[in-house]
Short mmCIF file of C-alpha atoms in Angstrom, two decimals:
data_model
loop_
_atom_site.label_atom_id
_atom_site.label_comp_id
_atom_site.label_asym_id
_atom_site.label_seq_id
_atom_site.Cartn_x
_atom_site.Cartn_y
_atom_site.Cartn_z
CA UNK A 22 -20.06 70.11 191.85
CA UNK A 23 -22.56 69.72 194.64
CA UNK A 24 -21.07 69.43 198.11
CA UNK A 25 -20.05 65.74 198.01
CA UNK A 26 -20.62 65.07 201.68
CA UNK A 27 -23.52 67.41 202.32
CA UNK A 28 -26.27 65.89 204.45
CA UNK A 29 -29.30 67.32 202.70
CA UNK A 30 -31.81 66.56 205.43
CA UNK A 31 -29.67 68.17 208.14
CA UNK A 32 -28.97 71.22 206.02
CA UNK A 33 -32.64 71.62 205.15
CA UNK A 34 -33.52 71.41 208.85
CA UNK A 35 -30.98 74.01 209.92
CA UNK A 36 -31.79 76.25 206.98
CA UNK A 37 -35.49 76.29 207.85
CA UNK A 38 -34.69 76.73 211.54
CA UNK A 39 -32.56 79.78 210.73
CA UNK A 40 -34.85 81.24 208.12
CA UNK A 41 -36.01 83.94 210.50
CA UNK A 42 -32.39 85.03 211.00
CA UNK A 43 -31.03 84.27 207.56
CA UNK A 44 -28.11 86.44 206.58
CA UNK A 45 -30.06 89.65 206.82
CA UNK A 46 -30.80 89.79 210.53
CA UNK A 47 -31.64 93.25 211.71
CA UNK A 48 -28.53 95.26 212.46
CA UNK A 49 -26.18 92.42 211.43
CA UNK A 50 -25.63 92.88 207.71
CA UNK A 51 -23.41 95.39 205.97
CA UNK A 52 -24.84 97.70 203.34
CA UNK A 53 -24.17 95.91 200.05
CA UNK A 54 -26.07 98.22 197.72
CA UNK A 55 -23.55 99.00 195.03
CA UNK A 56 -20.00 99.01 193.73
CA UNK A 57 -17.42 101.32 195.22
CA UNK A 58 -16.66 104.37 193.10
CA UNK A 59 -13.44 103.98 191.14
CA UNK A 60 -13.38 100.19 191.38
CA UNK A 61 -10.26 98.69 189.88
CA UNK A 62 -10.46 95.60 187.74
CA UNK A 63 -8.95 92.13 187.78
CA UNK A 64 -8.39 90.72 184.31
CA UNK A 65 -7.95 87.07 183.38
CA UNK A 66 -4.27 86.34 182.82
CA UNK A 67 -3.65 82.59 182.53
CA UNK A 68 -4.52 79.13 183.80
CA UNK A 69 -2.47 76.86 186.05
CA UNK A 70 -2.74 73.09 185.90
CA UNK A 71 -5.17 72.71 183.02
CA UNK A 72 -2.57 71.97 180.35
CA UNK A 73 -0.63 69.50 182.48
CA UNK A 74 -3.76 67.59 183.47
CA UNK A 75 -2.63 67.31 187.10
CA UNK A 76 -5.77 68.89 188.56
CA UNK A 77 -8.90 66.79 188.99
CA UNK A 78 -11.83 68.49 190.70
CA UNK A 79 -9.61 70.97 192.57
CA UNK A 80 -11.27 72.26 195.74
CA UNK A 81 -8.78 74.33 197.77
CA UNK A 82 -5.58 76.33 197.44
CA UNK A 83 -2.75 77.51 199.71
CA UNK A 84 0.69 79.08 199.31
CA UNK A 85 3.88 78.19 201.14
CA UNK A 86 6.60 80.54 202.40
CA UNK A 87 8.23 81.03 199.00
CA UNK A 88 5.05 81.33 196.99
CA UNK A 89 4.68 77.76 195.80
CA UNK A 90 1.04 76.92 195.12
CA UNK A 91 -0.61 73.84 196.65
CA UNK A 92 -3.97 72.62 195.38
CA UNK A 93 -6.19 69.94 196.93
CA UNK A 94 -7.77 67.62 194.34
CA UNK A 95 -11.04 66.08 195.51
CA UNK A 96 -10.94 63.72 192.51
CA UNK A 97 -14.14 61.73 192.93
CA UNK A 98 -13.33 59.89 189.69
CA UNK A 99 -9.57 59.65 190.11
CA UNK A 100 -6.73 59.73 192.59
CA UNK A 101 -7.03 62.21 195.44
CA UNK A 102 -3.85 64.22 195.94
CA UNK A 103 -2.17 67.55 196.55
CA UNK A 104 -0.69 69.15 193.41
CA UNK A 105 2.23 71.53 193.85
CA UNK A 106 3.29 74.31 191.47
CA UNK A 107 5.98 76.96 191.72
CA UNK A 108 5.17 80.66 192.02
CA UNK A 109 4.95 80.95 188.23
CA UNK A 110 2.50 78.09 187.94
CA UNK A 111 4.94 75.45 186.72
CA UNK A 112 4.11 71.95 187.92
CA UNK A 113 6.50 70.53 190.57
CA UNK A 114 4.99 67.32 191.94
CA UNK A 115 2.07 65.62 193.66
CA UNK A 116 1.77 63.98 197.08
CA UNK A 117 -0.77 62.33 199.33
CA UNK A 118 -1.60 59.87 196.56
CA UNK A 119 0.51 56.88 197.61
CA UNK A 120 0.89 54.41 200.44
CA UNK A 121 -1.98 53.50 202.73
CA UNK A 122 -4.45 55.45 204.81
CA UNK A 123 -2.13 54.95 207.78
CA UNK A 124 0.75 56.61 205.91
CA UNK A 125 -1.09 59.61 204.52
CA UNK A 126 -3.11 58.33 201.55
CA UNK A 127 -5.83 60.93 201.00
CA UNK A 128 -9.48 60.44 200.14
CA UNK A 129 -11.41 63.45 198.88
CA UNK A 130 -9.32 66.30 200.34
CA UNK A 131 -11.26 69.57 200.44
CA UNK A 132 -8.96 71.89 202.36
CA UNK A 133 -5.24 72.67 202.53
CA UNK A 134 -3.18 75.02 204.68
CA UNK A 135 0.55 75.74 205.09
CA UNK A 136 2.03 76.91 208.40
CA UNK A 137 5.03 79.15 209.09
CA UNK A 138 7.41 76.19 209.01
CA UNK A 139 6.14 74.88 205.69
CA UNK A 140 4.13 72.03 207.19
CA UNK A 141 1.04 71.19 205.15
CA UNK A 142 -2.32 70.41 206.77
CA UNK A 143 -4.98 68.72 204.66
CA UNK A 144 -8.69 68.39 205.42
CA UNK A 145 -9.00 64.74 204.39
CA UNK A 146 -12.78 64.62 204.08
CA UNK A 147 -13.23 61.05 202.91
CA UNK A 148 -11.23 59.76 205.87
CA UNK A 149 -12.79 62.28 208.28
CA UNK A 150 -9.49 63.55 209.65
CA UNK A 151 -6.66 66.08 209.27
CA UNK A 152 -3.38 64.90 207.73
CA UNK A 153 -0.07 66.67 208.30
CA UNK A 154 2.86 66.56 205.87
CA UNK A 155 6.25 68.21 206.39
CA UNK A 156 7.79 70.83 204.10
CA UNK A 157 9.25 68.04 201.96
CA UNK A 158 5.78 66.50 201.47
CA UNK A 159 6.62 63.62 203.81
CA UNK A 160 3.78 62.19 205.91
CA UNK A 161 3.98 63.25 209.57
CA UNK A 162 0.72 62.31 211.25
CA UNK A 163 -3.03 61.97 210.95
CA UNK A 164 -5.14 63.39 213.75
CA UNK A 165 -8.58 64.62 214.84
CA UNK A 166 -10.25 61.51 213.41
CA UNK A 167 -13.82 61.37 214.65
CA UNK A 168 -13.71 65.00 215.83
CA UNK A 169 -14.29 66.95 212.63
CA UNK A 170 -16.97 65.02 210.72
CA UNK A 171 -16.29 65.49 207.01
CA UNK A 172 -13.96 68.52 207.18
CA UNK A 173 -14.25 71.04 204.35
CA UNK A 174 -11.66 73.73 204.93
CA UNK A 175 -8.78 74.29 207.34
CA UNK A 176 -6.91 77.43 208.30
CA UNK A 177 -4.95 78.88 211.21
CA UNK A 178 -4.76 82.15 213.07
CA UNK A 179 -1.57 84.09 213.75
CA UNK A 180 -1.04 82.10 216.98
CA UNK A 181 -0.92 78.79 215.13
CA UNK A 182 -4.33 77.52 216.27
CA UNK A 183 -6.13 75.40 213.67
CA UNK A 184 -9.71 76.06 212.58
CA UNK A 185 -11.66 73.37 210.77
CA UNK A 186 -15.01 73.81 209.02
CA UNK A 187 -16.93 70.72 210.13
CA UNK A 188 -20.14 71.02 208.19
CA UNK A 189 -22.07 67.79 208.81
CA UNK A 190 -22.35 64.81 211.12
CA UNK A 191 -22.62 64.33 214.85
CA UNK A 192 -20.01 67.05 215.43
CA UNK A 193 -22.48 69.67 214.22
CA UNK A 194 -22.28 72.49 211.74
CA UNK A 195 -19.59 74.73 213.17
CA UNK A 196 -15.98 75.87 213.12
CA UNK A 197 -13.84 73.83 215.49
CA UNK A 198 -10.75 75.44 216.96
CA UNK A 199 -7.81 73.23 217.91
CA UNK A 200 -4.35 73.89 219.30
CA UNK A 201 -1.40 72.95 217.11
CA UNK A 202 -1.16 69.73 219.14
CA UNK A 203 -4.78 68.83 218.35
CA UNK A 204 -6.51 69.78 221.62
CA UNK A 205 -10.05 71.10 221.13
CA UNK A 206 -10.16 74.73 222.31
CA UNK A 207 -13.55 75.96 221.15
CA UNK A 208 -16.54 75.38 218.91
CA UNK A 209 -17.70 78.50 217.09
CA UNK A 210 -20.95 79.13 215.27
CA UNK A 211 -23.21 76.61 217.01
CA UNK A 212 -24.59 78.88 219.75
CA UNK A 213 -25.12 82.52 220.60
CA UNK A 214 -27.00 85.18 218.58
CA UNK A 215 -29.11 83.84 215.74
CA UNK A 216 -27.07 85.71 213.13
CA UNK A 217 -23.93 83.85 214.19
CA UNK A 218 -25.38 80.32 214.01
CA UNK A 219 -23.81 78.54 211.05
CA UNK A 220 -25.77 76.29 208.74
CA UNK A 221 -23.15 74.97 206.31
CA UNK A 222 -19.70 76.50 206.95
CA UNK A 223 -17.18 75.86 204.20
CA UNK A 224 -14.40 78.43 203.78
CA UNK A 225 -12.67 80.10 206.72
CA UNK A 226 -10.13 82.95 206.72
CA UNK A 227 -8.62 85.54 209.06
CA UNK A 228 -7.70 89.19 208.84
CA UNK A 229 -4.61 90.72 210.45
CA UNK A 230 -6.48 91.12 213.76
CA UNK A 231 -7.51 87.45 213.82
CA UNK A 232 -11.13 88.27 213.10
CA UNK A 233 -12.60 85.19 211.42
CA UNK A 234 -14.66 85.14 208.22
CA UNK A 235 -16.74 82.07 207.40
CA UNK A 236 -18.41 81.30 204.07
CA UNK A 237 -21.80 79.79 204.90
CA UNK A 238 -22.95 77.98 201.78
CA UNK A 239 -26.56 77.41 202.80
CA UNK A 240 -27.17 80.86 204.28
CA UNK A 241 -25.51 82.45 201.23
CA UNK A 242 -23.39 84.94 203.14
CA UNK A 243 -20.16 85.61 205.02
CA UNK A 244 -20.35 85.45 208.81
CA UNK A 245 -17.74 87.43 210.76
CA UNK A 246 -16.54 86.74 214.32
CA UNK A 247 -13.93 88.55 216.39
CA UNK A 248 -10.71 86.95 217.63
CA UNK A 249 -12.55 85.58 220.67
CA UNK A 250 -15.12 83.83 218.47
CA UNK A 251 -17.90 86.32 219.24
CA UNK A 252 -20.33 87.00 216.39
CA UNK A 253 -19.93 90.44 214.80
CA UNK A 254 -21.95 90.67 211.58
CA UNK A 255 -22.95 89.10 208.30
CA UNK A 256 -22.47 90.46 204.78
CA UNK A 257 -22.80 89.37 201.19
CA UNK A 258 -26.51 89.09 201.76
CA UNK A 259 -28.06 91.82 199.59
CA UNK A 260 -27.85 93.89 196.44
CA UNK A 261 -25.16 93.30 193.84
CA UNK A 262 -23.07 91.59 196.49
CA UNK A 263 -25.68 88.90 197.20
CA UNK A 264 -23.92 85.54 197.22
CA UNK A 265 -25.50 82.51 195.58
CA UNK A 266 -23.45 79.82 197.28
CA UNK A 267 -20.12 80.92 198.80
CA UNK A 268 -17.45 78.29 199.17
CA UNK A 269 -14.01 79.84 199.75
CA UNK A 270 -12.95 83.12 201.33
CA UNK A 271 -9.68 85.07 201.45
CA UNK A 272 -8.78 88.26 203.36
CA UNK A 273 -5.98 90.56 202.21
CA UNK A 274 -3.87 92.51 204.69
CA UNK A 275 -5.85 95.66 203.86
CA UNK A 276 -9.04 93.94 204.97
CA UNK A 277 -10.36 93.40 201.44
CA UNK A 278 -12.43 90.21 201.37
CA UNK A 279 -12.61 87.95 198.31
CA UNK A 280 -15.23 85.21 198.13
CA UNK A 281 -15.40 82.25 195.73
CA UNK A 282 -19.12 82.18 194.94
CA UNK A 283 -19.47 78.59 193.74
CA UNK A 284 -23.10 78.75 192.63
CA UNK A 285 -22.74 82.27 191.22
CA UNK A 286 -19.69 81.32 189.11
CA UNK A 287 -17.80 84.43 190.15
CA UNK A 288 -15.46 85.86 192.77
CA UNK A 289 -16.98 88.70 194.78
CA UNK A 290 -14.87 91.43 196.39
CA UNK A 291 -15.96 93.38 199.48
CA UNK A 292 -14.23 96.15 201.37
CA UNK A 293 -13.15 95.79 205.00
CA UNK A 294 -16.62 96.82 206.19
CA UNK A 295 -18.35 94.18 204.09
CA UNK A 296 -19.60 96.52 201.38
CA UNK A 297 -19.76 95.14 197.84
CA UNK A 298 -16.94 96.29 195.57
CA UNK A 299 -17.08 94.20 192.41
CA UNK A 300 -17.58 90.84 190.73
CA UNK A 301 -14.53 89.17 189.23
CA UNK A 302 -14.63 86.68 186.37
CA UNK A 303 -15.22 87.09 182.65
CA UNK A 304 -18.66 86.76 181.09
CA UNK A 305 -17.21 84.67 178.25
CA UNK A 306 -13.95 83.29 176.92
CA UNK A 307 -10.98 81.92 178.84
CA UNK A 308 -11.78 83.89 181.98
CA UNK A 309 -15.26 82.41 182.38
CA UNK A 310 -15.44 80.57 185.71
CA UNK A 311 -17.32 77.33 186.27
CA UNK A 312 -17.62 76.28 189.89
CA UNK A 313 -15.09 78.51 191.68
CA UNK A 314 -14.32 76.68 194.92
CA UNK A 315 -11.59 78.72 196.57
CA UNK A 316 -9.57 81.91 196.15
CA UNK A 317 -6.15 83.13 197.26
CA UNK A 318 -3.56 85.74 196.30
CA UNK A 319 0.02 85.23 195.11
CA UNK A 320 3.12 87.26 195.93
CA UNK A 321 2.48 89.79 193.18
CA UNK A 322 -1.19 90.42 194.00
CA UNK A 323 -2.72 88.13 191.39
CA UNK A 324 -5.95 86.43 192.43
CA UNK A 325 -5.76 82.64 192.20
CA UNK A 326 -9.19 81.09 191.71
CA UNK A 327 -9.76 77.35 192.05
CA UNK A 328 -12.00 76.76 189.03
CA UNK A 329 -13.25 73.26 189.78
CA UNK A 330 -15.31 72.35 186.75
CA UNK A 331 -12.55 73.55 184.43
CA UNK A 332 -9.91 71.58 186.40
CA UNK A 333 -7.58 74.55 186.75
CA UNK A 334 -6.50 77.53 188.80
CA UNK A 335 -7.54 80.68 186.95
CA UNK A 336 -5.23 83.66 187.48
CA UNK A 337 -6.62 87.20 187.43
CA UNK A 338 -4.11 90.06 187.33
CA UNK A 339 -4.94 93.42 188.96
CA UNK A 340 -4.43 96.86 187.54
CA UNK A 341 -1.66 98.97 189.04
CA UNK A 342 -4.22 100.70 191.25
CA UNK A 343 -5.52 97.39 192.59
CA UNK A 344 -2.01 96.40 193.62
CA UNK A 345 -1.99 99.12 196.26
CA UNK A 346 -5.47 98.24 197.51
CA UNK A 347 -5.29 94.45 197.82
CA UNK A 348 -2.02 93.42 199.38
CA UNK A 349 -1.32 89.81 200.21
CA UNK A 350 -0.58 89.06 203.89
CA UNK A 351 3.08 88.46 204.58
CA UNK A 352 3.89 84.83 203.97
CA UNK A 353 4.61 82.61 206.93
CA UNK A 354 1.11 81.97 208.21
CA UNK A 355 -1.08 80.97 205.31
CA UNK A 356 -4.35 82.90 205.23
CA UNK A 357 -6.63 80.89 202.91
CA UNK A 358 -9.80 79.48 202.58
CA UNK A 359 -9.20 77.24 202.42
CA UNK A 360 -9.76 76.49 204.48
CA UNK A 361 -13.51 76.04 202.53
CA UNK A 362 -14.18 73.91 200.59
CA UNK A 363 -14.20 73.02 200.39
#
């Protein structure tokens, strides 16, 4: 679906303003001219959530410490909630769908993240805030109201700092960095070199060195910053790796980058330097994606793709060779896109 809270006039303004920089600024982009020799494949394996009917416009995915899968349901025509599945994809329960706004009732969640202690953070876009639940899905607190606009995705670095993609509103189009207690530490992507100015940030993820990768939907690329928030480069902006509308991003411990290309109806894999590796998603049949919003990796190296228009999580299994090349980060600090979404 189209970004539900996108301010078209603001995005058009920033897109035109940045047209000279785009995602192909001189010296900023990686060389995305072709697939890596000997590319391994990911093959569609199964779907999660579709048969049970518990996913409605799913937008984001995260894993907890034991591999349970949490999915944020935007649900514009139903009840917003977080759906939880075990590591094998069996439905466990839902939460965030009861009570009142003051006790954690969600409205259009577009991002979800799990910390080292199992606490769940949800980008509650409709209520313009972040909601925290404990490891037992109990409501803990709502915070950052009025500071994040309509948040799309949420993630954290290895130090426990929270990063929120705040893509519209008076808070600007940027990534906002907060301490675990909610204190604003930095705003990233709203100043500095032209290549690092964000237009519509959605997904956000980190590599093992805390370098940050942001999916910029409007600029159609991935923007990379170092651990200090300093712009490094853009990629996904040319050749076979050209993105059509990236939404979610995930980084494996090897540095492999996987991007949910919402408009392109595929997942795109890049190496640690930002070079195009391959497109993932079948051209027909059960593995055909329709509106991939986010991507993650389970404990066994399967890619989990939030396939929004099909109301499911599509699972793609790697070959034996791929298992050694795309290793999931050790669980404890969730590394998703979650933030995106969006």
